PDB file of C-alpha atoms and ligand atoms in Angstrom:
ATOM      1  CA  UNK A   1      87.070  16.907 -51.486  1.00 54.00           C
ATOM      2  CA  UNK A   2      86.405  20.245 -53.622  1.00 57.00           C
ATOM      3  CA  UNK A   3      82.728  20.860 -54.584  1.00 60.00           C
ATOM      4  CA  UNK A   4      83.646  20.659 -58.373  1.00 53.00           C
ATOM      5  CA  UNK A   5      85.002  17.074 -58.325  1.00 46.00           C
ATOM      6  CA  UNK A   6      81.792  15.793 -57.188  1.00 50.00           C
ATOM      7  CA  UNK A   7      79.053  17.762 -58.574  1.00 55.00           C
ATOM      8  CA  UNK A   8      77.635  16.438 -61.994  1.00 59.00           C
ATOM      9  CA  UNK A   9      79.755  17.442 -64.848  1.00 60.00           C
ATOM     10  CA  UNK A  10      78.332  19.409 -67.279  1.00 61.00           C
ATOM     11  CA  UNK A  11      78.144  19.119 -70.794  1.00 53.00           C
ATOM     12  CA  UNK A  12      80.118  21.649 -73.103  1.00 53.00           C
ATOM     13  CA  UNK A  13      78.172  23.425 -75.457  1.00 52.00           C
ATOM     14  CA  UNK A  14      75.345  22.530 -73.680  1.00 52.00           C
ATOM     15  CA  UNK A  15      72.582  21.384 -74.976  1.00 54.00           C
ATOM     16  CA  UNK A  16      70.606  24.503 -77.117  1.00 55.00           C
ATOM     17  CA  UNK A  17      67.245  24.755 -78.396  1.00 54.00           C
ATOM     18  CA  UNK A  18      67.012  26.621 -82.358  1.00 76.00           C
ATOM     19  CA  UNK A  19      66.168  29.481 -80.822  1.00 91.00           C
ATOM     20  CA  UNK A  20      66.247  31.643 -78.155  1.00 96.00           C
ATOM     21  CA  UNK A  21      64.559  30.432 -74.755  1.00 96.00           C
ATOM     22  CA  UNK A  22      62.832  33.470 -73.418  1.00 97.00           C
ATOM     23  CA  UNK A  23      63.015  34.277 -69.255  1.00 98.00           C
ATOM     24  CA  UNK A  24      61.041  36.163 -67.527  1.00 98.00           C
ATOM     25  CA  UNK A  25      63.391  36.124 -64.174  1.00 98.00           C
ATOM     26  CA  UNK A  26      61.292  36.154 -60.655  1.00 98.00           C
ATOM     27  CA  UNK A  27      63.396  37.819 -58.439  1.00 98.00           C
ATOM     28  CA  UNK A  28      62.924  39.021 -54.410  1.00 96.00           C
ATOM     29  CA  UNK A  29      66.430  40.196 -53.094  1.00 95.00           C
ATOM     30  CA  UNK A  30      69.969  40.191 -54.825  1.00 96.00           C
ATOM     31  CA  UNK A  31      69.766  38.822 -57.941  1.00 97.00           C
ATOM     32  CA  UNK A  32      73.118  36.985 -58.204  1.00 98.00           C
ATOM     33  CA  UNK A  33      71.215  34.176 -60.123  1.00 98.00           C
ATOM     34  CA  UNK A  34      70.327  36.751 -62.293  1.00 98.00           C
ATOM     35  CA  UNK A  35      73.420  37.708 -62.882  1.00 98.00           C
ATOM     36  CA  UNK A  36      74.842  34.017 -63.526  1.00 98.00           C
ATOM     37  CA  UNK A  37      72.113  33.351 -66.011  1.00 98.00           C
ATOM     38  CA  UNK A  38      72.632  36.856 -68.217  1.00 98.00           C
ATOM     39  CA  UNK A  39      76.632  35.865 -68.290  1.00 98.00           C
ATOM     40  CA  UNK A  40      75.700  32.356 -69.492  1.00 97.00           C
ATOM     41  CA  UNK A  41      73.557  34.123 -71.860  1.00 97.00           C
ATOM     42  CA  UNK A  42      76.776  36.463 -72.655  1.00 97.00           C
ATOM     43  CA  UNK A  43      79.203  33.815 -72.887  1.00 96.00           C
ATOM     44  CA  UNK A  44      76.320  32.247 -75.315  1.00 94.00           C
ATOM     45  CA  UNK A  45      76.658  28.770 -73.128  1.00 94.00           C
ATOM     46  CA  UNK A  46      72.760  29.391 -72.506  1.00 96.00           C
ATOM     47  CA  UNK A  47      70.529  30.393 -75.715  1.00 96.00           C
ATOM     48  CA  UNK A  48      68.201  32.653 -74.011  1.00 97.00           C
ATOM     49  CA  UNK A  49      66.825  35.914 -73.833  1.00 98.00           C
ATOM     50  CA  UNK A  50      65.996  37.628 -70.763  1.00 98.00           C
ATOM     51  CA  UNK A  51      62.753  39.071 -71.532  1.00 98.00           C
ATOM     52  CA  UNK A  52      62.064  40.910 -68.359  1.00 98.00           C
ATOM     53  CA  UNK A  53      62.930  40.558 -64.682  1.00 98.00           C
ATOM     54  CA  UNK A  54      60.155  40.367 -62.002  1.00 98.00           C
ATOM     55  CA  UNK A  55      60.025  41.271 -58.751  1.00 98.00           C
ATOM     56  CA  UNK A  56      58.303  41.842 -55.399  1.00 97.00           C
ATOM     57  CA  UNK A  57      60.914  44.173 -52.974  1.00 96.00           C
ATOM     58  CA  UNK A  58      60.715  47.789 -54.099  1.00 96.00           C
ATOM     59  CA  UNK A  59      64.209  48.016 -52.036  1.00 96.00           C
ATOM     60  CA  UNK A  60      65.557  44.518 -54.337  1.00 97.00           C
ATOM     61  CA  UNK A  61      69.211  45.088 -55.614  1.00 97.00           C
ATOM     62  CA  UNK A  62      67.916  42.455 -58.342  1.00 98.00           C
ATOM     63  CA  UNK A  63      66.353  46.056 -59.493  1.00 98.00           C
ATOM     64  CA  UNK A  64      69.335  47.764 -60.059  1.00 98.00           C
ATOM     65  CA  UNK A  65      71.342  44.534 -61.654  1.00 98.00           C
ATOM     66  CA  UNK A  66      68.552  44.593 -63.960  1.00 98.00           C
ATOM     67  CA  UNK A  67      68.948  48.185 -64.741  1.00 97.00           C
ATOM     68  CA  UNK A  68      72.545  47.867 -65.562  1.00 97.00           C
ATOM     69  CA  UNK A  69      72.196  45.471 -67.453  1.00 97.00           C
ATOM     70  CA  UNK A  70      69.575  47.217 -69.591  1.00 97.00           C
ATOM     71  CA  UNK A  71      67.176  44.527 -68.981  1.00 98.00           C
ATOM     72  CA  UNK A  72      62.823  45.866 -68.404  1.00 98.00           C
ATOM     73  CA  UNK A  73      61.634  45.542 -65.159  1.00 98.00           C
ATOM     74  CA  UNK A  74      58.694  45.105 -63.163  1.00 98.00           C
ATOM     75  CA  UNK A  75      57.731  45.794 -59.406  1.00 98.00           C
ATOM     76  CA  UNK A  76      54.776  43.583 -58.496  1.00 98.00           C
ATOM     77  CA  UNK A  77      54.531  44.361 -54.957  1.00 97.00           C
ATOM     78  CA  UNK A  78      52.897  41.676 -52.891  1.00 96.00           C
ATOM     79  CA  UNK A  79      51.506  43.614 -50.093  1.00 95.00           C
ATOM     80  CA  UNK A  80      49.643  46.060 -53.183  1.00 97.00           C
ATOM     81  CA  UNK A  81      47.350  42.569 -54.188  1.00 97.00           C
ATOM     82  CA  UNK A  82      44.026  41.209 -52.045  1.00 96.00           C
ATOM     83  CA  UNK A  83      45.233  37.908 -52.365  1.00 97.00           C
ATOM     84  CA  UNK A  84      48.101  35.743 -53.988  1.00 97.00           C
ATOM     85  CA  UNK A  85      46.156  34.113 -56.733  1.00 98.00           C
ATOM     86  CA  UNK A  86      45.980  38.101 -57.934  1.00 98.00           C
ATOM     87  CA  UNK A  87      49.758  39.031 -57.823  1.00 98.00           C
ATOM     88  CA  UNK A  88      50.027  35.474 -59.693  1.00 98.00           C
ATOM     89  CA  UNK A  89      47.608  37.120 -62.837  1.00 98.00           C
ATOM     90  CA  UNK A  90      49.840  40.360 -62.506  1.00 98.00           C
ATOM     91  CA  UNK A  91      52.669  37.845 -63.174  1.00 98.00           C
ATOM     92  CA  UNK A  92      51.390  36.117 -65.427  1.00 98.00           C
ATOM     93  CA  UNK A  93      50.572  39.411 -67.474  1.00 98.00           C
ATOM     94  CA  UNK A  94      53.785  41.093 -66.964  1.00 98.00           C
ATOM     95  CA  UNK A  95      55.795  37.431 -68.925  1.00 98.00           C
ATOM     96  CA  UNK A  96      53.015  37.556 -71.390  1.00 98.00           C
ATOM     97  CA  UNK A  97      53.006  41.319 -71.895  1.00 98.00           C
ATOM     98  CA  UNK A  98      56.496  40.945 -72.588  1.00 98.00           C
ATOM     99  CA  UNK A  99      56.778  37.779 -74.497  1.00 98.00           C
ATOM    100  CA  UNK A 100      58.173  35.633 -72.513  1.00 98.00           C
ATOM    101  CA  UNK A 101      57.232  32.086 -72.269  1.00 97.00           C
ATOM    102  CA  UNK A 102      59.276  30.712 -69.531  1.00 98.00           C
ATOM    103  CA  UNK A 103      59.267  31.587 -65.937  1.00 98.00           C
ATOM    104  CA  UNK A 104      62.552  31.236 -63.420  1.00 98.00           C
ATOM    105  CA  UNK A 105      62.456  31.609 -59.978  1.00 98.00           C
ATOM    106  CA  UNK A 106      65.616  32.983 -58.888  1.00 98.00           C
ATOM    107  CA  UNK A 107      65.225  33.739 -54.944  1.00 95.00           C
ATOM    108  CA  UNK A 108      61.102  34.816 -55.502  1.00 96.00           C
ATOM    109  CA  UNK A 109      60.295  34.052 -51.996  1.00 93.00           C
ATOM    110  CA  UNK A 110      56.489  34.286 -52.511  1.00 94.00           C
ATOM    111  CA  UNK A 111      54.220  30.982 -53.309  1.00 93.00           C
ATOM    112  CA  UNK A 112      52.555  30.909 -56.293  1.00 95.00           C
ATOM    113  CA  UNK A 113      49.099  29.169 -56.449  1.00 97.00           C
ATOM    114  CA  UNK A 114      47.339  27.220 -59.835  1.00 97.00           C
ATOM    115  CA  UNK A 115      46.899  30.244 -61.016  1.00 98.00           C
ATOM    116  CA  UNK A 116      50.299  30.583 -62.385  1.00 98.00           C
ATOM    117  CA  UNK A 117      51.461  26.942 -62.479  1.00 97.00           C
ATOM    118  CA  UNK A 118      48.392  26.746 -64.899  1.00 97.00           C
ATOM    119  CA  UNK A 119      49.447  29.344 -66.953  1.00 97.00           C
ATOM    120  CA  UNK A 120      52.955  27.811 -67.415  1.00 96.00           C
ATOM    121  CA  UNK A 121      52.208  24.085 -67.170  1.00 89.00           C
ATOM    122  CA  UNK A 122      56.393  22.585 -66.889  1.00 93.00           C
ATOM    123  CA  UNK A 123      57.859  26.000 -67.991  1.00 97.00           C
ATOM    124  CA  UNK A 124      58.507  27.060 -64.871  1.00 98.00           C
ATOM    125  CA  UNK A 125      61.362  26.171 -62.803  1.00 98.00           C
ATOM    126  CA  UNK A 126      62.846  27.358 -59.522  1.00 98.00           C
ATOM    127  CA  UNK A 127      66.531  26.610 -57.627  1.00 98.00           C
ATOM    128  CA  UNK A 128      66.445  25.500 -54.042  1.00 98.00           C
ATOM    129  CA  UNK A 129      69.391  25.360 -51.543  1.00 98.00           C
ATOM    130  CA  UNK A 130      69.580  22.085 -50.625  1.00 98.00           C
ATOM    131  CA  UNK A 131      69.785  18.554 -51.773  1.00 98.00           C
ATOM    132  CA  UNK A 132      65.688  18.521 -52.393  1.00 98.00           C
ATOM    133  CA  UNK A 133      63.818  16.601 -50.998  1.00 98.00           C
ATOM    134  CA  UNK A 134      66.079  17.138 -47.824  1.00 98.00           C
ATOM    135  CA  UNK A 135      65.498  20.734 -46.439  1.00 98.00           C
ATOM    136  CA  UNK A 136      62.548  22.202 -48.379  1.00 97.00           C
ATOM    137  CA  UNK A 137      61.202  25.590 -47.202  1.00 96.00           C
ATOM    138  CA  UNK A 138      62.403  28.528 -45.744  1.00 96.00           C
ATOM    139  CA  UNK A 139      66.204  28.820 -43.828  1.00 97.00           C
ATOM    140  CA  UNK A 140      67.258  25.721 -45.885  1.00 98.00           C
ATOM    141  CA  UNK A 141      70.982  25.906 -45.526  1.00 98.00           C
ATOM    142  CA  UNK A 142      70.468  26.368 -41.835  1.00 98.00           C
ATOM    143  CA  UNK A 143      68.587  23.480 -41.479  1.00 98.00           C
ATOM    144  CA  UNK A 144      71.353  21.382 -43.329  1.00 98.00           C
ATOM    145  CA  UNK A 145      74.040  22.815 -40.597  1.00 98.00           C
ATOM    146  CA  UNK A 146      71.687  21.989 -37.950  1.00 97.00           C
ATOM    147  CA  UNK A 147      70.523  18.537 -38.803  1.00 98.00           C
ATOM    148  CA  UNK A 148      74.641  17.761 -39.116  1.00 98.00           C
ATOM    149  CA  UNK A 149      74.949  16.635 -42.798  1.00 98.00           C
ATOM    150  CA  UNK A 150      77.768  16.080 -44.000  1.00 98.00           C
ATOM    151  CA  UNK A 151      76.933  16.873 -47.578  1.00 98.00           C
ATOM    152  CA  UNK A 152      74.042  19.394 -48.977  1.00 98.00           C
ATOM    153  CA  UNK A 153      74.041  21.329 -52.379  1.00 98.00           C
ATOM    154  CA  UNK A 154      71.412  23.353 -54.065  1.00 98.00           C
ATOM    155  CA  UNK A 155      68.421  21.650 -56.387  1.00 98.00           C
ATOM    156  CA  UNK A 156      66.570  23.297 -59.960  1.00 98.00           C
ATOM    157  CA  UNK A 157      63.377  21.848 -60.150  1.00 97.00           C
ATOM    158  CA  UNK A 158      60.019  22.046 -61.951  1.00 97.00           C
ATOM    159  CA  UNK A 159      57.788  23.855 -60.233  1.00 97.00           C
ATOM    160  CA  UNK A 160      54.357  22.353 -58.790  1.00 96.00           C
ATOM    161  CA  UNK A 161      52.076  23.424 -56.605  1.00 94.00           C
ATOM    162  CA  UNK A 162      53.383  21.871 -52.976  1.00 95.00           C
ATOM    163  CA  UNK A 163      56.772  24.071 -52.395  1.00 94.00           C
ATOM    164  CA  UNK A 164      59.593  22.906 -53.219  1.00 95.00           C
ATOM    165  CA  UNK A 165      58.504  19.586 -55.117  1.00 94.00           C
ATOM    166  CA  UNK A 166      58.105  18.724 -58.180  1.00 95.00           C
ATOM    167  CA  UNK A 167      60.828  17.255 -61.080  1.00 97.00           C
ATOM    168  CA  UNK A 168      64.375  17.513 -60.415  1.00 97.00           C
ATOM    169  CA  UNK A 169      66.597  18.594 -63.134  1.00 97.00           C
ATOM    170  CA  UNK A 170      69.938  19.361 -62.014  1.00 97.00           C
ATOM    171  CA  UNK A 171      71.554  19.480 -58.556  1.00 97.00           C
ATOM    172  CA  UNK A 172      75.154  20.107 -57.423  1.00 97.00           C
ATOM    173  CA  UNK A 173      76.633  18.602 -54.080  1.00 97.00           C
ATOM    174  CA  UNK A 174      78.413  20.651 -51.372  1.00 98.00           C
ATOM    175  CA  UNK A 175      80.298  19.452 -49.036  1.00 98.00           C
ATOM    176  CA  UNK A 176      79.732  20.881 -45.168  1.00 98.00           C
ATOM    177  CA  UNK A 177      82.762  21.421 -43.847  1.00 97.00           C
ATOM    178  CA  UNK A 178      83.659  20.917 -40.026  1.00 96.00           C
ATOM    179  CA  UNK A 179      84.224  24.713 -39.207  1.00 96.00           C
ATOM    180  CA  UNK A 180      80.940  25.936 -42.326  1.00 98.00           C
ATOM    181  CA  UNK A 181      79.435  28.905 -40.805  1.00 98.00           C
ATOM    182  CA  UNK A 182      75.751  29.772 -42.173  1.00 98.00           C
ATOM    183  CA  UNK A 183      77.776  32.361 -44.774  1.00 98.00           C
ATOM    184  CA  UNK A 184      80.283  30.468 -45.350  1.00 98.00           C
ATOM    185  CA  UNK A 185      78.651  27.487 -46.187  1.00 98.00           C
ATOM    186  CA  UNK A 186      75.666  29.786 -47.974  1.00 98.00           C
ATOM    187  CA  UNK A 187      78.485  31.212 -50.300  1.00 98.00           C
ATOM    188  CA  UNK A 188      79.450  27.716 -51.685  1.00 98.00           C
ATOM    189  CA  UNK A 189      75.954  26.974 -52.002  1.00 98.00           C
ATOM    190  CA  UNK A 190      75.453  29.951 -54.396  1.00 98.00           C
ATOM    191  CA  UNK A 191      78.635  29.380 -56.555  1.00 98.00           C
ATOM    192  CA  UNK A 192      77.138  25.946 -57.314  1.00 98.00           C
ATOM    193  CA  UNK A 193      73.974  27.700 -57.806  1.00 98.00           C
ATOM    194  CA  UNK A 194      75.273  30.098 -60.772  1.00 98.00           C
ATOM    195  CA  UNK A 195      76.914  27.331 -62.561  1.00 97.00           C
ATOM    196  CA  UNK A 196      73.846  24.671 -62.463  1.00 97.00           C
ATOM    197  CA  UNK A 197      71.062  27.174 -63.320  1.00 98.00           C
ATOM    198  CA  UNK A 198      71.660  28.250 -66.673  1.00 97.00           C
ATOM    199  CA  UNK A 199      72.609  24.896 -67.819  1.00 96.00           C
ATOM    200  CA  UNK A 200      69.680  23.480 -66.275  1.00 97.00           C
ATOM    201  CA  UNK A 201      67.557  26.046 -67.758  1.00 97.00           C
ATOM    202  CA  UNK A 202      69.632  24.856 -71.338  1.00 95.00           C
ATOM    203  CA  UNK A 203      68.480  21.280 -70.652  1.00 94.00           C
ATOM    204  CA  UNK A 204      64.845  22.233 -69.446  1.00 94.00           C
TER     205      UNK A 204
HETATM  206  C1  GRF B  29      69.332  31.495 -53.632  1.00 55.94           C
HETATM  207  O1  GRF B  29      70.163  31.001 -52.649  1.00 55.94           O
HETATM  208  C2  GRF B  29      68.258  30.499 -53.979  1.00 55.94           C
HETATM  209  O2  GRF B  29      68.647  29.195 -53.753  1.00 55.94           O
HETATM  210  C3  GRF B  29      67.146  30.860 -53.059  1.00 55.94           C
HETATM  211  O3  GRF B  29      67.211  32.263 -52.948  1.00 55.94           O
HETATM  212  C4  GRF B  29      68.547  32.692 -53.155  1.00 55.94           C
HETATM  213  C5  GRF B  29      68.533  33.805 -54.142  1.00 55.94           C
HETATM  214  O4  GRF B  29      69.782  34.425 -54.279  1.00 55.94           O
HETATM  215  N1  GRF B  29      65.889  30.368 -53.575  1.00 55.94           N
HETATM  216  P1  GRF B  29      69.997  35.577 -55.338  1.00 55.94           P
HETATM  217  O5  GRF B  29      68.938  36.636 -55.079  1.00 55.94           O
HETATM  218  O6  GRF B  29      69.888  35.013 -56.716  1.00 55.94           O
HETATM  219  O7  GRF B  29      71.366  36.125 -55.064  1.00 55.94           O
END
């Protein structure tokens, strides 16, 4: 069974708004969601703008995608703010400063508190690598290897305040297969990953 015969089909164009979505991308570590989401953009199967990318890692290589692809950046670096309610107002000024009105969390591995989800009420969304609500939290695709499923996938979701809740919008199944290492079964995750997130961002 390949991962693309069972994961939801999507629709082709997909569904677009009149005009451009605006991002602002929250971003930790490598970016490759990122990356997926500009090429949709590219490809013009997502009508969106990527307004500015956000993120928290001085090291990130999401820094450097973002800077070859031209797009504004912005280190917010957690351990610079007293408290996580005040990195969420630097956030929330940094998609506001530049006009963006949706936010997507593409590997931000911080929590966000009212603060933001107040700011953004349903317009921001997040992608999880599991089958939510199995696995939320940290180490998710190692907790699918080590509770034995035999089927896990990767989740975009609204974002509310408990982690890794709130409405489900698209999900794509993986299969574990019986010799999956962590990486190997991590690298189907992600493949599925870059093909649901922009269109669920297109359906959002
Ligand atoms: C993804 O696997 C996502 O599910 C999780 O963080 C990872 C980010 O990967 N929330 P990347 O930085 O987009 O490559």
């Amino acid at each position: 069974m390949t991962d693309a015969l069972i994961s939801p089909a999507i629709p082709k164009p997909l569904p677009q708004s009149e005009s451009p979505a605006k991002l602002a991308i929250l971003a930790s570590g490598n970016g490759s969601n990122l990356e997926a989401i500009a090429a949709a953009i590219d490809r013009e199967d997502l009508n969106a703008t990527i307004q500015v990318v956000i993120y928290n890692n001085p090291d990130a290589q999401v820094a450097n995608r973002a800077s070859d692809r031209g797009l504004p950046a912005v280190l917010l670096n957690h351990r610079e703010f007293d408290s996580r309610e005040a990195l969420d107002r630097a956030i929330i000024n940094a998609v506001k400063d530049h006009d963006a009105e949706w936010v997507i969390m593409a590997g931000w591995m911080r929590r966000v508190t009212e603060v933001l989800i107040n700011a953004f009420s349903k317009r921001i969304l997040n992608i999880h690598p599991s089958l939510l609500p199995s696995f939320p939290g940290i180490r998710a695709v190692e907790q699918a290897l080590t509770a034995g499923v035999k089927v896990t996938g990767c989740t975009v979701h609204y974002v509310e305040l408990v982690i890794d809740s709130g409405p489900i919008i698209m999900q794509a199944v993986v299969p574990v297969q019986p010799d999956d290492t962590l990486q190997s079964l991590q690298t189907r995750i992600q493949t599925q990953e870059h093909r649901i997130y922009p269109a669920a961002i297109a359906i959002a």
